[in-house]
Amino acid sequence: MERIDFLGLQAFLSIANWGSFNRAAASLNLSQAALSHRLKKLEDELGVKLVARTTRQVTLTPAGVELLPSARRIVEELSQLFGTLRKQGRENQDVVRFGCLPTIATYHLPIILRDFGASHPGVLFRVIDHSATAIIERVRAGDAEFGITIMSAQHYDLDIAPIHQESFVLVCPAGHPLSGAKAVSWSELQDEVMIKIGEQTGNNLLIAAGLGGRYADMHWVYEVHRVATAIGMVSGGLGVTVVPRLAFQSAQEGGIVAVPVRGPSISRSIGIVTRRGHTLSPLAESLSRAIRDYFGTL
């Protein structure tokens, strides 16, 4: 099989298109000497002159005119083929899709992905940072290979492996009367302006179940959907809130503190949820193991 000098063809086409060695070299980001070398190498291999060069102009020889249409077609077809292959390569690149609670995704997930990404270069991460219910549904639908979420009721089609348990804490301004306490009771919070995390969110449901009838006695003035919003409102002096401890660690606002809440103590279990009977891809399995290892150190 004859060897094809593609770099020589590229140099020849650029000279033919521009009609100038100077402009052809610039278009290929080459020096004129390098361009001339590529053309001469091609001409030597073919045994014919392709370009006639004088001090005034550059023209194609009869052999160059004959080669030009075929050279254009070959290079164009190769360019299209390379583009297609690059696109396929991007589409086939390793991708891991998983769900993660926003309270974990804000602070803890970046630490996990930074270390994991360093040992798995080129991997694409698709993080579904939604509510616990939404994560369950995305895993069930196969849109996410696994999810980091609150462990709640058992699901016949899902498996949930526990990775961490955390208590709920009071978040209040640093100058608040309760900010220096070792712990506070729910009864001490009945007269406080409280910020609720969404009526139907997993966190609020856990608090409501833990307090029972006393839940209605709390002074719920504000209701928001995101934990980060509630913490931001505390920082802004609007009231106090009760959130999982990991969520407080995620907070970037200054001037606020976290105090354990007792009587009763309320906690939540975090787990990794997967579809029952579904085997994770090697990449997803490796990432889920890294997540378990991380939470095992907290």
PDB file of C-alpha atoms in Angstrom:
ATOM      1  CA  MET A   1       0.000   0.000   0.000  1.00  0.00           C
ATOM      2  CA  GLU A   2       1.323   3.399  -0.974  1.00  0.00           C
ATOM      3  CA  ARG A   3       2.036   5.734   1.939  1.00  0.00           C
ATOM      4  CA  ILE A   4       0.092   8.997   1.718  1.00  0.00           C
ATOM      5  CA  ASP A   5       1.811  12.177   2.829  1.00  0.00           C
ATOM      6  CA  PHE A   6      -1.122  13.999   4.414  1.00  0.00           C
ATOM      7  CA  LEU A   7       1.010  16.824   5.780  1.00  0.00           C
ATOM      8  CA  GLY A   8       2.390  17.382   2.283  1.00  0.00           C
ATOM      9  CA  LEU A   9      -1.123  17.382   0.816  1.00  0.00           C
ATOM     10  CA  GLN A  10      -2.206  19.892   3.437  1.00  0.00           C
ATOM     11  CA  ALA A  11       0.721  22.159   2.566  1.00  0.00           C
ATOM     12  CA  PHE A  12      -0.009  21.836  -1.170  1.00  0.00           C
ATOM     13  CA  LEU A  13      -3.696  22.695  -0.702  1.00  0.00           C
ATOM     14  CA  SER A  14      -2.912  25.708   1.442  1.00  0.00           C
ATOM     15  CA  ILE A  15      -0.498  27.070  -1.171  1.00  0.00           C
ATOM     16  CA  ALA A  16      -3.059  26.467  -3.927  1.00  0.00           C
ATOM     17  CA  ASN A  17      -5.816  28.161  -1.928  1.00  0.00           C
ATOM     18  CA  TRP A  18      -3.805  31.219  -0.884  1.00  0.00           C
ATOM     19  CA  GLY A  19      -1.547  31.594  -3.931  1.00  0.00           C
ATOM     20  CA  SER A  20       1.190  32.659  -1.565  1.00  0.00           C
ATOM     21  CA  PHE A  21       3.781  30.784   0.487  1.00  0.00           C
ATOM     22  CA  ASN A  22       3.711  33.497   3.142  1.00  0.00           C
ATOM     23  CA  ARG A  23      -0.060  33.419   3.694  1.00  0.00           C
ATOM     24  CA  ALA A  24      -0.219  29.617   3.358  1.00  0.00           C
ATOM     25  CA  ALA A  25       2.445  29.217   6.037  1.00  0.00           C
ATOM     26  CA  ALA A  26       0.612  31.644   8.347  1.00  0.00           C
ATOM     27  CA  SER A  27      -2.688  29.778   7.896  1.00  0.00           C
ATOM     28  CA  LEU A  28      -1.020  26.537   9.019  1.00  0.00           C
ATOM     29  CA  ASN A  29       0.950  28.247  11.785  1.00  0.00           C
ATOM     30  CA  LEU A  30       4.208  27.199  10.103  1.00  0.00           C
ATOM     31  CA  SER A  31       7.341  28.991   9.025  1.00  0.00           C
ATOM     32  CA  GLN A  32       7.840  29.377   5.266  1.00  0.00           C
ATOM     33  CA  ALA A  33      10.840  27.060   5.524  1.00  0.00           C
ATOM     34  CA  ALA A  34       8.735  24.329   7.145  1.00  0.00           C
ATOM     35  CA  LEU A  35       5.992  24.771   4.540  1.00  0.00           C
ATOM     36  CA  SER A  36       8.512  24.571   1.685  1.00  0.00           C
ATOM     37  CA  HIS A  37      10.026  21.440   3.226  1.00  0.00           C
ATOM     38  CA  ARG A  38       6.626  19.710   3.362  1.00  0.00           C
ATOM     39  CA  LEU A  39       5.879  20.603  -0.263  1.00  0.00           C
ATOM     40  CA  LYS A  40       9.314  19.463  -1.482  1.00  0.00           C
ATOM     41  CA  LYS A  41       8.955  16.171   0.389  1.00  0.00           C
ATOM     42  CA  LEU A  42       5.592  15.543  -1.334  1.00  0.00           C
ATOM     43  CA  GLU A  43       6.996  16.465  -4.748  1.00  0.00           C
ATOM     44  CA  ASP A  44       9.991  14.169  -4.215  1.00  0.00           C
ATOM     45  CA  GLU A  45       7.710  11.269  -3.303  1.00  0.00           C
ATOM     46  CA  LEU A  46       5.505  11.841  -6.378  1.00  0.00           C
ATOM     47  CA  GLY A  47       8.465  12.580  -8.694  1.00  0.00           C
ATOM     48  CA  VAL A  48       6.790  15.674 -10.180  1.00  0.00           C
ATOM     49  CA  LYS A  49       6.731  19.399  -9.521  1.00  0.00           C
ATOM     50  CA  LEU A  50       3.383  20.618  -8.224  1.00  0.00           C
ATOM     51  CA  VAL A  51       4.032  24.325  -7.750  1.00  0.00           C
ATOM     52  CA  ALA A  52       5.887  26.836  -9.930  1.00  0.00           C
ATOM     53  CA  ARG A  53       7.237  29.723  -7.873  1.00  0.00           C
ATOM     54  CA  THR A  54       8.715  32.942  -9.196  1.00  0.00           C
ATOM     55  CA  THR A  55       9.543  36.219  -7.514  1.00  0.00           C
ATOM     56  CA  ARG A  56       6.145  37.599  -8.587  1.00  0.00           C
ATOM     57  CA  GLN A  57       3.672  34.744  -8.349  1.00  0.00           C
ATOM     58  CA  VAL A  58       2.921  31.184  -7.363  1.00  0.00           C
ATOM     59  CA  THR A  59       1.117  28.926  -9.858  1.00  0.00           C
ATOM     60  CA  LEU A  60       0.321  25.256 -10.128  1.00  0.00           C
ATOM     61  CA  THR A  61       2.053  23.054 -12.665  1.00  0.00           C
ATOM     62  CA  PRO A  62      -0.070  20.755 -14.879  1.00  0.00           C
ATOM     63  CA  ALA A  63       0.575  17.963 -12.357  1.00  0.00           C
ATOM     64  CA  GLY A  64      -0.541  20.275  -9.534  1.00  0.00           C
ATOM     65  CA  VAL A  65      -3.732  21.181 -11.393  1.00  0.00           C
ATOM     66  CA  GLU A  66      -4.447  17.474 -11.901  1.00  0.00           C
ATOM     67  CA  LEU A  67      -3.839  16.642  -8.234  1.00  0.00           C
ATOM     68  CA  LEU A  68      -5.812  19.561  -6.760  1.00  0.00           C
ATOM     69  CA  PRO A  69      -9.427  18.230  -6.905  1.00  0.00           C
ATOM     70  CA  SER A  70      -8.460  14.796  -5.587  1.00  0.00           C
ATOM     71  CA  ALA A  71      -6.351  16.301  -2.814  1.00  0.00           C
ATOM     72  CA  ARG A  72      -9.243  18.539  -1.756  1.00  0.00           C
ATOM     73  CA  ARG A  73     -11.640  15.609  -1.662  1.00  0.00           C
ATOM     74  CA  ILE A  74      -9.252  13.425   0.336  1.00  0.00           C
ATOM     75  CA  VAL A  75      -8.493  16.079   2.941  1.00  0.00           C
ATOM     76  CA  GLU A  76     -12.181  17.086   3.247  1.00  0.00           C
ATOM     77  CA  GLU A  77     -13.271  13.472   3.732  1.00  0.00           C
ATOM     78  CA  LEU A  78     -10.579  12.959   6.349  1.00  0.00           C
ATOM     79  CA  SER A  79     -11.594  16.145   8.173  1.00  0.00           C
ATOM     80  CA  GLN A  80     -15.207  14.960   8.296  1.00  0.00           C
ATOM     81  CA  LEU A  81     -14.136  11.501   9.476  1.00  0.00           C
ATOM     82  CA  PHE A  82     -11.912  12.922  12.207  1.00  0.00           C
ATOM     83  CA  GLY A  83     -14.753  15.179  13.362  1.00  0.00           C
ATOM     84  CA  THR A  84     -17.120  12.219  13.563  1.00  0.00           C
ATOM     85  CA  LEU A  85     -14.601  10.140  15.495  1.00  0.00           C
ATOM     86  CA  ARG A  86     -13.912  12.985  17.931  1.00  0.00           C
ATOM     87  CA  LYS A  87     -17.641  13.355  18.565  1.00  0.00           C
ATOM     88  CA  GLN A  88     -17.985   9.628  19.171  1.00  0.00           C
ATOM     89  CA  GLY A  89     -15.025   9.778  21.507  1.00  0.00           C
ATOM     90  CA  ARG A  90     -16.674  12.515  23.561  1.00  0.00           C
ATOM     91  CA  GLU A  91     -19.959  10.617  23.648  1.00  0.00           C
ATOM     92  CA  ASN A  92     -18.205   7.419  24.717  1.00  0.00           C
ATOM     93  CA  GLN A  93     -16.193   9.165  27.401  1.00  0.00           C
ATOM     94  CA  ASP A  94     -16.659   7.754  30.878  1.00  0.00           C
ATOM     95  CA  VAL A  95     -19.647   9.427  32.547  1.00  0.00           C
ATOM     96  CA  VAL A  96     -21.090   8.763  35.988  1.00  0.00           C
ATOM     97  CA  ARG A  97     -24.565  10.063  36.832  1.00  0.00           C
ATOM     98  CA  PHE A  98     -25.713  10.105  40.431  1.00  0.00           C
ATOM     99  CA  GLY A  99     -28.024  11.940  42.785  1.00  0.00           C
ATOM    100  CA  CYS A 100     -26.958  13.853  45.880  1.00  0.00           C
ATOM    101  CA  LEU A 101     -28.790  15.820  48.538  1.00  0.00           C
ATOM    102  CA  PRO A 102     -28.039  19.550  48.237  1.00  0.00           C
ATOM    103  CA  THR A 103     -26.974  19.648  51.908  1.00  0.00           C
ATOM    104  CA  ILE A 104     -24.173  17.221  51.027  1.00  0.00           C
ATOM    105  CA  ALA A 105     -23.488  18.442  47.504  1.00  0.00           C
ATOM    106  CA  THR A 106     -22.635  21.969  48.664  1.00  0.00           C
ATOM    107  CA  TYR A 107     -19.611  21.209  50.835  1.00  0.00           C
ATOM    108  CA  HIS A 108     -18.811  17.503  51.157  1.00  0.00           C
ATOM    109  CA  LEU A 109     -19.262  16.376  47.564  1.00  0.00           C
ATOM    110  CA  PRO A 110     -16.609  18.749  46.150  1.00  0.00           C
ATOM    111  CA  ILE A 111     -14.056  17.222  48.542  1.00  0.00           C
ATOM    112  CA  ILE A 112     -14.968  13.710  47.394  1.00  0.00           C
ATOM    113  CA  LEU A 113     -14.968  14.552  43.687  1.00  0.00           C
ATOM    114  CA  ARG A 114     -11.712  16.502  43.878  1.00  0.00           C
ATOM    115  CA  ASP A 115      -9.843  13.477  45.192  1.00  0.00           C
ATOM    116  CA  PHE A 116     -11.726  10.986  43.017  1.00  0.00           C
ATOM    117  CA  GLY A 117     -11.277  13.082  39.873  1.00  0.00           C
ATOM    118  CA  ALA A 118      -7.539  13.329  40.482  1.00  0.00           C
ATOM    119  CA  SER A 119      -7.241   9.545  40.232  1.00  0.00           C
ATOM    120  CA  HIS A 120      -9.780   9.256  37.385  1.00  0.00           C
ATOM    121  CA  PRO A 121      -8.823  11.936  34.838  1.00  0.00           C
ATOM    122  CA  GLY A 122     -11.161  12.468  31.919  1.00  0.00           C
ATOM    123  CA  VAL A 123     -14.291  11.287  33.744  1.00  0.00           C
ATOM    124  CA  LEU A 124     -17.461  13.388  33.370  1.00  0.00           C
ATOM    125  CA  PHE A 125     -19.678  13.809  36.433  1.00  0.00           C
ATOM    126  CA  ARG A 126     -23.424  14.478  36.215  1.00  0.00           C
ATOM    127  CA  VAL A 127     -24.732  15.412  39.666  1.00  0.00           C
ATOM    128  CA  ILE A 128     -28.496  15.447  40.263  1.00  0.00           C
ATOM    129  CA  ASP A 129     -28.692  17.678  43.343  1.00  0.00           C
ATOM    130  CA  HIS A 130     -32.376  17.377  44.179  1.00  0.00           C
ATOM    131  CA  SER A 131     -34.592  16.475  47.109  1.00  0.00           C
ATOM    132  CA  ALA A 132     -34.621  13.014  48.667  1.00  0.00           C
ATOM    133  CA  THR A 133     -37.851  12.115  46.868  1.00  0.00           C
ATOM    134  CA  ALA A 134     -36.563  13.321  43.498  1.00  0.00           C
ATOM    135  CA  ILE A 135     -33.328  11.369  43.904  1.00  0.00           C
ATOM    136  CA  ILE A 136     -35.273   8.177  44.623  1.00  0.00           C
ATOM    137  CA  GLU A 137     -37.307   8.658  41.468  1.00  0.00           C
ATOM    138  CA  ARG A 138     -34.281   9.400  39.288  1.00  0.00           C
ATOM    139  CA  VAL A 139     -32.523   6.269  40.520  1.00  0.00           C
ATOM    140  CA  ARG A 140     -35.682   4.224  39.979  1.00  0.00           C
ATOM    141  CA  ALA A 141     -35.994   5.576  36.427  1.00  0.00           C
ATOM    142  CA  GLY A 142     -32.358   4.772  35.656  1.00  0.00           C
ATOM    143  CA  ASP A 143     -31.401   8.427  35.154  1.00  0.00           C
ATOM    144  CA  ALA A 144     -28.914   8.073  38.015  1.00  0.00           C
ATOM    145  CA  GLU A 145     -26.867   4.983  38.822  1.00  0.00           C
ATOM    146  CA  PHE A 146     -27.110   5.679  42.540  1.00  0.00           C
ATOM    147  CA  GLY A 147     -28.125   8.429  44.934  1.00  0.00           C
ATOM    148  CA  ILE A 148     -26.893   9.842  48.226  1.00  0.00           C
ATOM    149  CA  THR A 149     -30.102  10.479  50.117  1.00  0.00           C
ATOM    150  CA  ILE A 150     -32.085  10.171  53.344  1.00  0.00           C
ATOM    151  CA  MET A 151     -32.922   6.618  54.372  1.00  0.00           C
ATOM    152  CA  SER A 152     -36.669   6.440  54.800  1.00  0.00           C
ATOM    153  CA  ALA A 153     -39.296   3.820  54.043  1.00  0.00           C
ATOM    154  CA  GLN A 154     -38.218   0.607  52.375  1.00  0.00           C
ATOM    155  CA  HIS A 155     -38.806   0.334  48.638  1.00  0.00           C
ATOM    156  CA  TYR A 156     -39.409  -3.044  47.027  1.00  0.00           C
ATOM    157  CA  ASP A 157     -37.319  -2.147  43.972  1.00  0.00           C
ATOM    158  CA  LEU A 158     -34.454  -0.308  45.678  1.00  0.00           C
ATOM    159  CA  ASP A 159     -31.576  -1.077  48.016  1.00  0.00           C
ATOM    160  CA  ILE A 160     -30.286   1.502  50.491  1.00  0.00           C
ATOM    161  CA  ALA A 161     -26.973   1.036  52.284  1.00  0.00           C
ATOM    162  CA  PRO A 162     -26.367   3.330  55.287  1.00  0.00           C
ATOM    163  CA  ILE A 163     -23.198   5.454  55.216  1.00  0.00           C
ATOM    164  CA  HIS A 164     -23.713   8.117  57.899  1.00  0.00           C
ATOM    165  CA  GLN A 165     -26.016   9.197  60.719  1.00  0.00           C
ATOM    166  CA  GLU A 166     -26.214  12.790  61.863  1.00  0.00           C
ATOM    167  CA  SER A 167     -28.208  14.782  64.396  1.00  0.00           C
ATOM    168  CA  PHE A 168     -30.204  17.941  63.820  1.00  0.00           C
ATOM    169  CA  VAL A 169     -28.856  21.168  65.291  1.00  0.00           C
ATOM    170  CA  LEU A 170     -30.175  24.634  66.022  1.00  0.00           C
ATOM    171  CA  VAL A 171     -28.648  27.296  63.787  1.00  0.00           C
ATOM    172  CA  CYS A 172     -28.784  30.769  65.303  1.00  0.00           C
ATOM    173  CA  PRO A 173     -26.812  34.041  65.190  1.00  0.00           C
ATOM    174  CA  ALA A 174     -23.597  34.052  67.218  1.00  0.00           C
ATOM    175  CA  GLY A 175     -25.045  36.737  69.518  1.00  0.00           C
ATOM    176  CA  HIS A 176     -28.289  34.859  70.215  1.00  0.00           C
ATOM    177  CA  PRO A 177     -29.039  34.042  73.914  1.00  0.00           C
ATOM    178  CA  LEU A 178     -28.946  30.309  73.114  1.00  0.00           C
ATOM    179  CA  SER A 179     -25.759  30.437  71.046  1.00  0.00           C
ATOM    180  CA  GLY A 180     -23.487  29.595  73.994  1.00  0.00           C
ATOM    181  CA  ALA A 181     -25.499  26.651  75.311  1.00  0.00           C
ATOM    182  CA  LYS A 182     -24.083  23.125  75.195  1.00  0.00           C
ATOM    183  CA  ALA A 183     -27.535  21.982  74.061  1.00  0.00           C
ATOM    184  CA  VAL A 184     -31.073  23.350  73.869  1.00  0.00           C
ATOM    185  CA  SER A 185     -34.446  21.694  74.224  1.00  0.00           C
ATOM    186  CA  TRP A 186     -37.326  22.036  71.816  1.00  0.00           C
ATOM    187  CA  SER A 187     -39.377  23.637  74.578  1.00  0.00           C
ATOM    188  CA  GLU A 188     -36.810  26.468  74.725  1.00  0.00           C
ATOM    189  CA  LEU A 189     -37.499  27.150  71.050  1.00  0.00           C
ATOM    190  CA  GLN A 190     -41.283  27.540  71.273  1.00  0.00           C
ATOM    191  CA  ASP A 191     -41.089  31.338  71.502  1.00  0.00           C
ATOM    192  CA  GLU A 192     -38.420  31.710  68.832  1.00  0.00           C
ATOM    193  CA  VAL A 193     -39.151  32.876  65.281  1.00  0.00           C
ATOM    194  CA  MET A 194     -38.588  29.604  63.405  1.00  0.00           C
ATOM    195  CA  ILE A 195     -37.693  28.993  59.781  1.00  0.00           C
ATOM    196  CA  LYS A 196     -39.145  25.760  58.415  1.00  0.00           C
ATOM    197  CA  ILE A 197     -37.530  23.675  55.648  1.00  0.00           C
ATOM    198  CA  GLY A 198     -40.398  22.848  53.264  1.00  0.00           C
ATOM    199  CA  GLU A 199     -43.563  21.137  54.485  1.00  0.00           C
ATOM    200  CA  GLN A 200     -42.995  17.949  52.463  1.00  0.00           C
ATOM    201  CA  THR A 201     -39.208  17.768  52.486  1.00  0.00           C
ATOM    202  CA  GLY A 202     -37.510  14.797  54.101  1.00  0.00           C
ATOM    203  CA  ASN A 203     -35.894  16.940  56.785  1.00  0.00           C
ATOM    204  CA  ASN A 204     -39.171  18.554  57.845  1.00  0.00           C
ATOM    205  CA  LEU A 205     -40.984  15.216  57.900  1.00  0.00           C
ATOM    206  CA  LEU A 206     -38.338  13.833  60.267  1.00  0.00           C
ATOM    207  CA  ILE A 207     -38.743  16.824  62.587  1.00  0.00           C
ATOM    208  CA  ALA A 208     -42.537  16.560  62.508  1.00  0.00           C
ATOM    209  CA  ALA A 209     -42.396  12.838  63.284  1.00  0.00           C
ATOM    210  CA  GLY A 210     -39.917  13.391  66.121  1.00  0.00           C
ATOM    211  CA  LEU A 211     -41.930  16.180  67.776  1.00  0.00           C
ATOM    212  CA  GLY A 212     -45.368  14.679  67.286  1.00  0.00           C
ATOM    213  CA  GLY A 213     -48.060  16.996  68.667  1.00  0.00           C
ATOM    214  CA  ARG A 214     -45.506  19.579  69.770  1.00  0.00           C
ATOM    215  CA  TYR A 215     -44.653  20.308  66.143  1.00  0.00           C
ATOM    216  CA  ALA A 216     -47.721  22.568  65.813  1.00  0.00           C
ATOM    217  CA  ASP A 217     -46.692  24.511  68.931  1.00  0.00           C
ATOM    218  CA  MET A 218     -43.531  25.820  67.282  1.00  0.00           C
ATOM    219  CA  HIS A 219     -43.619  29.389  65.976  1.00  0.00           C
ATOM    220  CA  TRP A 220     -43.073  28.638  62.265  1.00  0.00           C
ATOM    221  CA  VAL A 221     -42.961  32.095  60.686  1.00  0.00           C
ATOM    222  CA  TYR A 222     -40.986  31.368  57.538  1.00  0.00           C
ATOM    223  CA  GLU A 223     -41.058  28.380  55.213  1.00  0.00           C
ATOM    224  CA  VAL A 224     -38.452  27.786  52.508  1.00  0.00           C
ATOM    225  CA  HIS A 225     -37.582  24.868  50.272  1.00  0.00           C
ATOM    226  CA  ARG A 226     -33.789  24.770  50.601  1.00  0.00           C
ATOM    227  CA  VAL A 227     -31.700  24.345  53.736  1.00  0.00           C
ATOM    228  CA  ALA A 228     -29.182  26.836  52.366  1.00  0.00           C
ATOM    229  CA  THR A 229     -31.940  29.447  52.123  1.00  0.00           C
ATOM    230  CA  ALA A 230     -32.962  28.892  55.745  1.00  0.00           C
ATOM    231  CA  ILE A 231     -29.368  29.236  56.935  1.00  0.00           C
ATOM    232  CA  GLY A 232     -28.999  32.401  54.878  1.00  0.00           C
ATOM    233  CA  MET A 233     -32.107  33.840  56.523  1.00  0.00           C
ATOM    234  CA  VAL A 234     -30.659  33.043  59.957  1.00  0.00           C
ATOM    235  CA  SER A 235     -27.503  34.883  58.958  1.00  0.00           C
ATOM    236  CA  GLY A 236     -29.718  37.789  57.904  1.00  0.00           C
ATOM    237  CA  GLY A 237     -31.310  37.970  61.361  1.00  0.00           C
ATOM    238  CA  LEU A 238     -34.806  36.734  60.450  1.00  0.00           C
ATOM    239  CA  GLY A 239     -34.979  33.878  62.944  1.00  0.00           C
ATOM    240  CA  VAL A 240     -33.513  30.491  63.788  1.00  0.00           C
ATOM    241  CA  THR A 241     -33.761  27.106  62.133  1.00  0.00           C
ATOM    242  CA  VAL A 242     -33.065  23.441  62.800  1.00  0.00           C
ATOM    243  CA  VAL A 243     -31.080  21.544  60.165  1.00  0.00           C
ATOM    244  CA  PRO A 244     -28.894  18.435  59.843  1.00  0.00           C
ATOM    245  CA  ARG A 245     -25.354  18.992  61.137  1.00  0.00           C
ATOM    246  CA  LEU A 246     -23.808  18.322  57.719  1.00  0.00           C
ATOM    247  CA  ALA A 247     -25.875  21.162  56.315  1.00  0.00           C
ATOM    248  CA  PHE A 248     -24.408  23.557  58.851  1.00  0.00           C
ATOM    249  CA  GLN A 249     -20.905  22.435  57.878  1.00  0.00           C
ATOM    250  CA  SER A 250     -21.839  23.349  54.318  1.00  0.00           C
ATOM    251  CA  ALA A 251     -22.822  26.896  55.285  1.00  0.00           C
ATOM    252  CA  GLN A 252     -20.539  29.690  54.152  1.00  0.00           C
ATOM    253  CA  GLU A 253     -22.250  32.465  56.083  1.00  0.00           C
ATOM    254  CA  GLY A 254     -20.355  33.983  59.000  1.00  0.00           C
ATOM    255  CA  GLY A 255     -21.727  35.007  62.367  1.00  0.00           C
ATOM    256  CA  ILE A 256     -23.848  31.890  62.973  1.00  0.00           C
ATOM    257  CA  VAL A 257     -23.373  28.888  65.256  1.00  0.00           C
ATOM    258  CA  ALA A 258     -24.819  25.393  65.641  1.00  0.00           C
ATOM    259  CA  VAL A 259     -26.144  24.065  68.939  1.00  0.00           C
ATOM    260  CA  PRO A 260     -27.303  20.458  69.571  1.00  0.00           C
ATOM    261  CA  VAL A 261     -31.045  20.070  70.102  1.00  0.00           C
ATOM    262  CA  ARG A 262     -32.366  17.658  72.736  1.00  0.00           C
ATOM    263  CA  GLY A 263     -35.694  16.520  74.149  1.00  0.00           C
ATOM    264  CA  PRO A 264     -36.105  14.818  71.768  1.00  0.00           C
ATOM    265  CA  SER A 265     -32.890  14.400  69.784  1.00  0.00           C
ATOM    266  CA  ILE A 266     -33.714  14.020  66.117  1.00  0.00           C
ATOM    267  CA  SER A 267     -31.344  12.506  63.599  1.00  0.00           C
ATOM    268  CA  ARG A 268     -31.342  11.283  60.037  1.00  0.00           C
ATOM    269  CA  SER A 269     -29.568   8.400  58.333  1.00  0.00           C
ATOM    270  CA  ILE A 270     -27.846   8.994  55.013  1.00  0.00           C
ATOM    271  CA  GLY A 271     -27.458   6.115  52.599  1.00  0.00           C
ATOM    272  CA  ILE A 272     -26.582   5.189  49.049  1.00  0.00           C
ATOM    273  CA  VAL A 273     -29.632   4.054  47.108  1.00  0.00           C
ATOM    274  CA  THR A 274     -29.418   1.773  44.066  1.00  0.00           C
ATOM    275  CA  ARG A 275     -31.845  -0.188  41.933  1.00  0.00           C
ATOM    276  CA  ARG A 276     -32.340  -3.689  43.295  1.00  0.00           C
ATOM    277  CA  GLY A 277     -30.771  -6.282  41.030  1.00  0.00           C
ATOM    278  CA  HIS A 278     -28.877  -3.644  39.043  1.00  0.00           C
ATOM    279  CA  THR A 279     -25.091  -3.856  38.918  1.00  0.00           C
ATOM    280  CA  LEU A 280     -23.301  -0.521  39.020  1.00  0.00           C
ATOM    281  CA  SER A 281     -20.796   0.294  36.322  1.00  0.00           C
ATOM    282  CA  PRO A 282     -17.181  -0.084  37.495  1.00  0.00           C
ATOM    283  CA  LEU A 283     -16.821   3.704  37.600  1.00  0.00           C
ATOM    284  CA  ALA A 284     -20.008   4.220  39.638  1.00  0.00           C
ATOM    285  CA  GLU A 285     -19.039   1.385  41.979  1.00  0.00           C
ATOM    286  CA  SER A 286     -15.633   2.962  42.512  1.00  0.00           C
ATOM    287  CA  LEU A 287     -17.168   6.379  43.228  1.00  0.00           C
ATOM    288  CA  SER A 288     -19.763   4.961  45.632  1.00  0.00           C
ATOM    289  CA  ARG A 289     -16.933   3.218  47.501  1.00  0.00           C
ATOM    290  CA  ALA A 290     -15.051   6.517  47.735  1.00  0.00           C
ATOM    291  CA  ILE A 291     -18.194   8.153  49.129  1.00  0.00           C
ATOM    292  CA  ARG A 292     -18.592   5.439  51.783  1.00  0.00           C
ATOM    293  CA  ASP A 293     -14.933   5.781  52.738  1.00  0.00           C
ATOM    294  CA  TYR A 294     -15.276   9.549  53.080  1.00  0.00           C
ATOM    295  CA  PHE A 295     -18.317   9.416  55.346  1.00  0.00           C
ATOM    296  CA  GLY A 296     -16.653   6.697  57.385  1.00  0.00           C
ATOM    297  CA  THR A 297     -14.078   9.279  58.483  1.00  0.00           C
ATOM    298  CA  LEU A 298     -16.562  11.930  59.654  1.00  0.00           C
TER     299      LEU A 298
END
